[in-house]
Amino acid sequence: MRQLPQIAHVDVNCFYASAERAFDPALEGRPVIVLSNNDGCAVTRSPEAKALGIAMGEPWFKLAPRAKEWGLVALSSNYELYGDISARVMELLGRYSAWLEVYSIDEAFLGVKGTPDELLALGRTMKTAVRRNVGVPVCVGIAPTKTLAKLANKWAKNNPGFDGVCHWDSVPAADREGLMRRLSVIEIWGVATRLTKRLNALGIHSILDLARADAVMIRDRFSVVMMRTVLELQGTPCIPMEEERIGRDQLIFSRSFATPITTAAGIRQVMSVYGQQASARLAKHGLQAKVLTAFAGTSHFNPNDTSYPSVCVPLPMPTADPVLLTKAAHALLPRIVEGIRYARAGIMVTDLRPSGNQAPLSLFENPHEERHIGTLAAVWFCETAC
């Protein structure tokens, strides 16, 4: 069979709870919830906690009286742990594809190629490798487009018959249509409640209804973005790779290099650029970060060089300062092996908070000391890259 280009979507199941279990295996099999920053409500629930009927966003004060009866374990958010686990997962996934887009702290898209049997085998290999080496469970959806890959992942997660891996084109067409007919359009990536109501008003209730809709009509009634969703559901790739993303909990900058970098000095320039880009993007969205994770990796197709360094740096205070972010990213440098051909690198800032709080002053540090270093490094890198 022909080897067709496909997209794999890998998503960690119940990420925060799974990360806590990787750190403390005694939590396996127990109902676990992770609470929001102020321990106000449940933001992640393990399958056992979901089976108890605990809803997303359930206030802790309502759950506390019955926690002992249920054997419920409630944990405060630990973004240092989550950032480190996420970086490990993404580095491991990067070994299986030359194209990796870190979409959020717990999910990524990979460009893959092969026959249906080869892609299913690859999905199972990635699932097993992440579980064995990082300790968290993932599901894998593989399809011709990002939207279908997300749908395939959701199917794999909710249908035990797939054992966590679903290749969209390997499923009979009648079964695929049956699934799309049963699911509401609100289940589609990027479609929320308000948009669902507008689609329902046009007689579009199921995912299959949307897939069969006229793409031009959808563009005229809604937007180009919705037209792309329709085309993606029809199997036409329309959503390209993005090198950076910002979400509710994280901001990620990651890219692959056309020419591998073989020195710590080269990685230093990359980290300097990413630190300042992250600072600018945080400032644009009025956010500050409390944790920074930096990572690099060699190509999966280069068996002679194998190095996947990473470092998770808790920042002294929530900040969007380019100097602090750059210096934190530079903590990766001691782990860089000179002469190794690094094919990718990136940073991820997590535990994002609204700006507005004045950082405490230090009596013994000059806040402008070394401020020019990161800027000069970024300028040098941009000039040489161009």
Short mmCIF file of C-alpha atoms in Angstrom, two decimals:
data_model
loop_
_atom_site.label_atom_id
_atom_site.label_comp_id
_atom_site.label_asym_id
_atom_site.label_seq_id
_atom_site.Cartn_x
_atom_site.Cartn_y
_atom_site.Cartn_z
CA MET A 1 0.00 0.00 0.00
CA ARG A 2 1.10 3.59 -0.56
CA GLN A 3 2.73 5.45 2.31
CA LEU A 4 0.47 8.46 2.81
CA PRO A 5 1.36 11.48 4.98
CA GLN A 6 -0.77 11.55 8.11
CA ILE A 7 -1.03 13.44 11.39
CA ALA A 8 -0.82 11.77 14.79
CA HIS A 9 -2.42 13.47 17.78
CA VAL A 10 -1.04 12.28 21.12
CA ASP A 11 -2.84 13.33 24.30
CA VAL A 12 -2.01 12.43 27.91
CA ASN A 13 -5.05 11.06 29.74
CA CYS A 14 -6.11 13.18 32.76
CA PHE A 15 -2.73 14.89 32.59
CA TYR A 16 -2.37 16.52 36.01
CA ALA A 17 -3.67 13.43 37.83
CA SER A 18 -1.49 11.15 35.70
CA ALA A 19 1.57 13.29 36.43
CA GLU A 20 0.88 13.04 40.15
CA ARG A 21 0.58 9.26 39.82
CA ALA A 22 3.88 9.09 37.94
CA PHE A 23 5.47 10.90 40.88
CA ASP A 24 3.60 8.83 43.50
CA PRO A 25 2.60 5.36 42.21
CA ALA A 26 0.62 4.74 45.43
CA LEU A 27 -2.11 6.90 43.85
CA GLU A 28 -2.76 4.32 41.10
CA GLY A 29 -6.30 3.01 41.23
CA ARG A 30 -7.47 5.65 43.70
CA PRO A 31 -9.85 8.54 42.89
CA VAL A 32 -7.64 11.61 42.48
CA ILE A 33 -8.50 15.22 41.75
CA VAL A 34 -6.13 18.15 41.23
CA LEU A 35 -7.36 21.50 42.49
CA SER A 36 -6.99 24.94 40.96
CA ASN A 37 -4.32 27.44 42.04
CA ASN A 38 -6.25 28.51 45.14
CA ASP A 39 -7.46 24.95 45.89
CA GLY A 40 -10.92 26.16 44.99
CA CYS A 41 -12.22 23.56 42.54
CA ALA A 42 -11.33 20.37 40.68
CA VAL A 43 -9.52 21.00 37.40
CA THR A 44 -8.47 17.40 36.70
CA ARG A 45 -10.17 14.14 37.67
CA SER A 46 -8.84 10.61 37.41
CA PRO A 47 -11.15 8.00 35.84
CA GLU A 48 -11.98 6.75 39.34
CA ALA A 49 -12.97 10.28 40.41
CA LYS A 50 -15.13 10.67 37.33
CA ALA A 51 -16.86 7.40 38.19
CA LEU A 52 -17.89 8.98 41.50
CA GLY A 53 -19.79 11.64 39.56
CA ILE A 54 -17.36 14.47 40.33
CA ALA A 55 -17.80 17.16 37.70
CA MET A 56 -15.13 19.37 36.22
CA GLY A 57 -14.94 22.59 38.25
CA GLU A 58 -16.69 21.06 41.26
CA PRO A 59 -15.91 23.26 44.32
CA TRP A 60 -13.71 21.54 46.88
CA PHE A 61 -15.85 22.67 49.82
CA LYS A 62 -18.69 20.55 48.42
CA LEU A 63 -16.48 17.49 48.00
CA ALA A 64 -14.52 17.72 51.27
CA PRO A 65 -17.25 16.30 53.57
CA ARG A 66 -17.39 13.04 51.56
CA ALA A 67 -13.72 12.78 50.61
CA LYS A 68 -12.87 10.30 53.38
CA GLU A 69 -15.91 8.15 52.59
CA TRP A 70 -14.91 7.97 48.93
CA GLY A 71 -11.19 7.61 49.58
CA LEU A 72 -10.79 10.73 47.44
CA VAL A 73 -7.30 12.22 47.20
CA ALA A 74 -7.25 15.98 46.55
CA LEU A 75 -3.94 17.56 45.53
CA SER A 76 -2.85 21.17 44.99
CA SER A 77 -1.52 22.08 41.55
CA ASN A 78 2.20 21.41 41.11
CA TYR A 79 3.25 23.16 37.91
CA GLU A 80 6.94 22.36 38.36
CA LEU A 81 6.05 18.66 38.21
CA TYR A 82 3.64 19.09 35.31
CA GLY A 83 6.13 21.11 33.28
CA ASP A 84 8.84 18.49 33.80
CA ILE A 85 6.54 15.57 32.90
CA SER A 86 5.30 17.44 29.83
CA ALA A 87 8.83 18.15 28.62
CA ARG A 88 9.75 14.49 29.02
CA VAL A 89 6.70 13.38 27.05
CA MET A 90 7.36 15.85 24.22
CA GLU A 91 11.04 14.96 24.00
CA LEU A 92 10.18 11.30 23.76
CA LEU A 93 7.56 11.89 21.07
CA GLY A 94 10.08 13.96 19.12
CA ARG A 95 12.10 10.80 18.55
CA TYR A 96 9.34 9.40 16.33
CA SER A 97 8.91 12.29 13.90
CA ALA A 98 10.93 15.06 12.32
CA TRP A 99 7.84 17.28 12.70
CA LEU A 100 6.48 17.81 16.18
CA GLU A 101 4.05 20.55 17.19
CA VAL A 102 3.62 20.86 20.95
CA TYR A 103 0.00 22.00 21.02
CA SER A 104 -0.43 22.26 24.79
CA ILE A 105 1.08 21.00 28.01
CA ASP A 106 -0.46 17.56 27.51
CA GLU A 107 -0.90 17.09 23.76
CA ALA A 108 1.08 17.25 20.53
CA PHE A 109 0.72 16.73 16.80
CA LEU A 110 3.28 14.70 14.84
CA GLY A 111 3.77 14.32 11.12
CA VAL A 112 3.91 10.60 10.32
CA LYS A 113 4.03 8.50 7.18
CA GLY A 114 3.40 4.85 6.42
CA THR A 115 0.86 2.22 5.52
CA PRO A 116 -2.15 1.78 7.83
CA ASP A 117 -0.50 -1.19 9.54
CA GLU A 118 2.75 0.72 10.00
CA LEU A 119 0.93 3.73 11.44
CA LEU A 120 -1.03 1.59 13.89
CA ALA A 121 2.23 -0.04 14.97
CA LEU A 122 3.84 3.39 15.39
CA GLY A 123 0.92 4.61 17.49
CA ARG A 124 1.18 1.58 19.78
CA THR A 125 4.94 2.04 20.04
CA MET A 126 4.58 5.68 21.10
CA LYS A 127 1.84 4.80 23.59
CA THR A 128 3.96 2.05 25.16
CA ALA A 129 7.14 4.14 25.19
CA VAL A 130 5.52 7.08 26.99
CA ARG A 131 3.94 4.81 29.57
CA ARG A 132 7.15 2.87 30.18
CA ASN A 133 9.64 5.76 30.18
CA VAL A 134 7.59 8.64 31.61
CA GLY A 135 4.89 6.80 33.54
CA VAL A 136 1.80 8.50 32.11
CA PRO A 137 -0.92 6.99 29.86
CA VAL A 138 -1.61 8.49 26.44
CA CYS A 139 -4.04 7.91 23.59
CA VAL A 140 -3.11 8.30 19.93
CA GLY A 141 -5.32 9.33 17.03
CA ILE A 142 -3.97 9.17 13.47
CA ALA A 143 -5.74 10.71 10.48
CA PRO A 144 -5.13 12.78 7.32
CA THR A 145 -5.96 16.09 9.11
CA LYS A 146 -5.56 17.63 12.55
CA THR A 147 -9.31 17.82 13.13
CA LEU A 148 -9.84 14.16 12.26
CA ALA A 149 -6.77 13.18 14.32
CA LYS A 150 -8.31 14.89 17.37
CA LEU A 151 -11.59 13.08 16.69
CA ALA A 152 -9.77 9.75 16.30
CA ASN A 153 -7.98 10.37 19.61
CA LYS A 154 -11.29 11.06 21.36
CA TRP A 155 -12.66 7.82 19.90
CA ALA A 156 -9.61 5.85 21.04
CA LYS A 157 -9.95 7.29 24.54
CA ASN A 158 -13.62 6.38 24.91
CA ASN A 159 -13.70 3.02 23.11
CA PRO A 160 -11.76 0.23 24.85
CA GLY A 161 -11.74 -1.74 21.61
CA PHE A 162 -9.02 0.53 20.19
CA ASP A 163 -6.73 0.01 23.20
CA GLY A 164 -5.78 3.69 23.09
CA VAL A 165 -4.77 3.90 19.41
CA CYS A 166 -7.11 4.72 16.51
CA HIS A 167 -6.12 5.09 12.86
CA TRP A 168 -9.04 6.85 11.22
CA ASP A 169 -8.65 5.34 7.75
CA SER A 170 -8.38 1.81 9.17
CA VAL A 171 -11.91 2.02 10.57
CA PRO A 172 -14.70 1.03 8.13
CA ALA A 173 -16.38 4.04 6.54
CA ALA A 174 -19.79 2.99 7.90
CA ASP A 175 -18.44 2.98 11.46
CA ARG A 176 -16.84 6.39 10.99
CA GLU A 177 -20.10 7.83 9.70
CA GLY A 178 -22.00 6.23 12.56
CA LEU A 179 -19.70 7.91 15.10
CA MET A 180 -19.96 11.30 13.41
CA ARG A 181 -23.74 10.95 13.26
CA ARG A 182 -23.94 10.26 17.01
CA LEU A 183 -21.67 13.10 18.14
CA SER A 184 -22.86 16.68 18.43
CA VAL A 185 -20.91 19.39 16.62
CA ILE A 186 -19.85 20.73 20.02
CA GLU A 187 -17.49 17.74 20.21
CA ILE A 188 -15.46 19.14 17.32
CA TRP A 189 -12.16 20.86 18.02
CA GLY A 190 -12.75 24.63 18.16
CA VAL A 191 -16.57 24.53 18.28
CA ALA A 192 -18.02 25.95 21.51
CA THR A 193 -21.56 26.40 22.87
CA ARG A 194 -22.36 29.67 21.13
CA LEU A 195 -21.19 28.42 17.74
CA THR A 196 -23.09 25.17 18.25
CA LYS A 197 -26.35 27.09 18.66
CA ARG A 198 -25.72 28.98 15.42
CA LEU A 199 -24.97 25.75 13.57
CA ASN A 200 -28.07 24.08 15.04
CA ALA A 201 -30.17 26.97 13.70
CA LEU A 202 -29.03 25.95 10.21
CA GLY A 203 -29.98 22.31 10.80
CA ILE A 204 -26.41 21.23 11.49
CA HIS A 205 -26.58 19.14 14.65
CA SER A 206 -24.07 16.32 14.28
CA ILE A 207 -20.47 16.18 13.17
CA LEU A 208 -21.63 14.31 10.07
CA ASP A 209 -23.99 17.19 9.26
CA LEU A 210 -21.05 19.59 9.42
CA ALA A 211 -18.81 17.32 7.34
CA ARG A 212 -21.47 17.23 4.60
CA ALA A 213 -22.12 20.98 4.68
CA ASP A 214 -21.11 23.24 1.82
CA ALA A 215 -17.72 24.74 2.75
CA VAL A 216 -18.35 28.01 0.89
CA MET A 217 -21.71 28.49 2.61
CA ILE A 218 -20.06 27.89 5.98
CA ARG A 219 -17.41 30.47 5.15
CA ASP A 220 -20.01 33.05 4.18
CA ARG A 221 -22.21 32.40 7.23
CA PHE A 222 -19.41 31.99 9.77
CA SER A 223 -15.71 32.38 8.95
CA VAL A 224 -12.75 31.01 7.04
CA VAL A 225 -11.79 29.15 10.19
CA MET A 226 -15.06 27.20 10.17
CA MET A 227 -14.66 26.51 6.45
CA ARG A 228 -11.28 24.96 7.23
CA THR A 229 -12.91 22.77 9.85
CA VAL A 230 -15.41 21.50 7.28
CA LEU A 231 -12.66 20.76 4.77
CA GLU A 232 -10.61 19.01 7.45
CA LEU A 233 -13.59 16.81 8.32
CA GLN A 234 -13.77 15.96 4.62
CA GLY A 235 -10.10 14.89 4.67
CA THR A 236 -8.43 17.99 3.21
CA PRO A 237 -5.57 19.30 5.41
CA CYS A 238 -6.12 23.02 6.03
CA ILE A 239 -4.62 23.72 9.47
CA PRO A 240 -0.82 24.07 9.21
CA MET A 241 1.84 23.46 11.82
CA GLU A 242 2.38 26.26 14.32
CA GLU A 243 5.77 26.86 15.95
CA GLU A 244 4.26 28.59 18.97
CA ARG A 245 1.02 28.35 20.86
CA ILE A 246 -0.51 30.00 23.89
CA GLY A 247 -3.22 28.34 25.90
CA ARG A 248 -4.87 28.72 29.23
CA ASP A 249 -2.00 27.19 31.18
CA GLN A 250 1.12 27.39 29.01
CA LEU A 251 3.02 29.17 26.26
CA ILE A 252 5.29 27.10 24.04
CA PHE A 253 8.00 27.99 21.52
CA SER A 254 9.49 25.04 19.66
CA ARG A 255 11.04 24.47 16.27
CA SER A 256 13.18 22.06 14.28
CA PHE A 257 16.42 23.33 12.74
CA ALA A 258 17.18 23.13 9.03
CA THR A 259 20.86 22.80 10.00
CA PRO A 260 21.57 20.93 13.26
CA ILE A 261 23.25 22.89 16.07
CA THR A 262 26.32 21.21 17.55
CA THR A 263 27.49 23.62 20.27
CA ALA A 264 26.22 24.94 23.58
CA ALA A 265 26.91 28.44 22.27
CA GLY A 266 24.49 27.84 19.41
CA ILE A 267 21.80 26.53 21.74
CA ARG A 268 22.44 29.55 23.97
CA GLN A 269 21.51 31.87 21.11
CA VAL A 270 18.33 29.88 20.43
CA MET A 271 17.33 29.99 24.10
CA SER A 272 17.98 33.75 24.18
CA VAL A 273 15.64 34.31 21.23
CA TYR A 274 12.94 32.08 22.70
CA GLY A 275 13.19 33.78 26.10
CA GLN A 276 12.60 37.19 24.58
CA GLN A 277 9.84 35.96 22.27
CA ALA A 278 8.09 34.37 25.24
CA SER A 279 8.45 37.64 27.18
CA ALA A 280 6.88 39.60 24.33
CA ARG A 281 4.02 37.15 23.94
CA LEU A 282 3.31 37.06 27.68
CA ALA A 283 3.26 40.86 27.78
CA LYS A 284 0.90 40.95 24.80
CA HIS A 285 -1.60 38.74 26.64
CA GLY A 286 -1.10 40.41 30.02
CA LEU A 287 0.35 37.29 31.61
CA GLN A 288 3.28 36.26 33.79
CA ALA A 289 4.84 32.81 34.19
CA LYS A 290 6.03 31.00 37.30
CA VAL A 291 7.78 27.99 35.70
CA LEU A 292 9.99 27.62 32.61
CA THR A 293 10.96 24.35 30.97
CA ALA A 294 13.71 24.27 28.34
CA PHE A 295 14.49 21.26 26.15
CA ALA A 296 16.46 20.14 23.11
CA GLY A 297 16.78 16.90 21.17
CA THR A 298 18.49 15.06 18.38
CA SER A 299 16.69 13.61 15.37
CA HIS A 300 15.06 10.22 15.59
CA PHE A 301 16.63 9.49 12.19
CA ASN A 302 20.18 10.05 13.45
CA PRO A 303 21.13 6.83 15.27
CA ASN A 304 24.69 8.03 15.92
CA ASP A 305 23.67 10.96 18.15
CA THR A 306 21.18 10.51 20.97
CA SER A 307 20.62 13.33 23.45
CA TYR A 308 17.37 14.73 24.86
CA PRO A 309 18.29 17.18 27.64
CA SER A 310 15.66 19.14 29.54
CA VAL A 311 15.44 21.30 32.63
CA CYS A 312 12.49 22.65 34.63
CA VAL A 313 13.18 25.97 36.38
CA PRO A 314 10.79 27.39 39.01
CA LEU A 315 11.03 31.16 38.68
CA PRO A 316 11.47 33.18 41.88
CA MET A 317 8.22 35.05 41.17
CA PRO A 318 5.63 35.27 38.37
CA THR A 319 7.34 37.28 35.64
CA ALA A 320 7.39 38.24 31.99
CA ASP A 321 10.85 39.84 32.28
CA PRO A 322 12.98 38.85 29.24
CA VAL A 323 16.18 38.75 31.29
CA LEU A 324 14.76 36.36 33.90
CA LEU A 325 13.18 34.13 31.26
CA THR A 326 16.36 34.04 29.19
CA LYS A 327 18.57 33.24 32.17
CA ALA A 328 16.17 30.47 33.18
CA ALA A 329 16.29 29.01 29.66
CA HIS A 330 20.10 29.07 29.81
CA ALA A 331 19.93 26.54 32.67
CA LEU A 332 19.71 23.94 29.88
CA LEU A 333 23.23 24.72 28.63
CA PRO A 334 25.21 22.55 31.10
CA ARG A 335 23.27 19.55 29.81
CA ILE A 336 24.18 20.19 26.14
CA VAL A 337 26.81 17.78 24.80
CA GLU A 338 29.30 19.48 22.49
CA GLY A 339 29.46 17.92 19.03
CA ILE A 340 26.01 16.32 19.22
CA ARG A 341 23.78 17.35 16.30
CA TYR A 342 20.68 18.85 17.96
CA ALA A 343 17.75 18.98 15.55
CA ARG A 344 15.19 20.80 17.73
CA ALA A 345 14.86 22.92 20.84
CA GLY A 346 12.19 24.86 22.65
CA ILE A 347 10.92 26.39 25.85
CA MET A 348 7.58 26.15 27.65
CA VAL A 349 6.38 28.54 30.32
CA THR A 350 3.62 27.32 32.63
CA ASP A 351 1.62 28.33 35.69
CA LEU A 352 0.52 31.50 33.87
CA ARG A 353 -1.06 34.28 35.91
CA PRO A 354 -2.48 37.71 35.09
CA SER A 355 0.00 40.57 35.20
CA GLY A 356 -0.45 43.45 37.60
CA ASN A 357 1.30 42.37 40.75
CA GLN A 358 4.46 44.35 41.42
CA ALA A 359 7.45 42.09 41.95
CA PRO A 360 9.29 42.60 45.26
CA LEU A 361 12.51 44.59 45.04
CA SER A 362 15.83 42.96 45.77
CA LEU A 363 18.23 44.96 47.96
CA PHE A 364 21.32 43.31 46.58
CA GLU A 365 20.71 42.97 42.85
CA ASN A 366 20.65 45.46 40.03
CA PRO A 367 17.52 44.67 38.00
CA HIS A 368 19.23 45.98 34.86
CA GLU A 369 22.43 44.00 35.34
CA GLU A 370 23.20 41.83 32.31
CA ARG A 371 19.98 43.03 30.66
CA HIS A 372 21.90 43.76 27.47
CA ILE A 373 23.37 40.26 27.24
CA GLY A 374 20.18 38.49 26.17
CA THR A 375 19.32 41.25 23.70
CA LEU A 376 22.73 41.15 22.02
CA ALA A 377 22.60 37.36 21.85
CA ALA A 378 19.18 37.46 20.21
CA VAL A 379 20.32 40.05 17.65
CA TRP A 380 23.40 37.97 16.84
CA PHE A 381 21.34 34.82 16.36
CA CYS A 382 18.75 36.54 14.16
CA GLU A 383 21.48 38.05 11.97
CA THR A 384 23.32 34.75 11.54
CA ALA A 385 20.08 32.81 10.95
CA CYS A 386 19.04 35.21 8.22
#
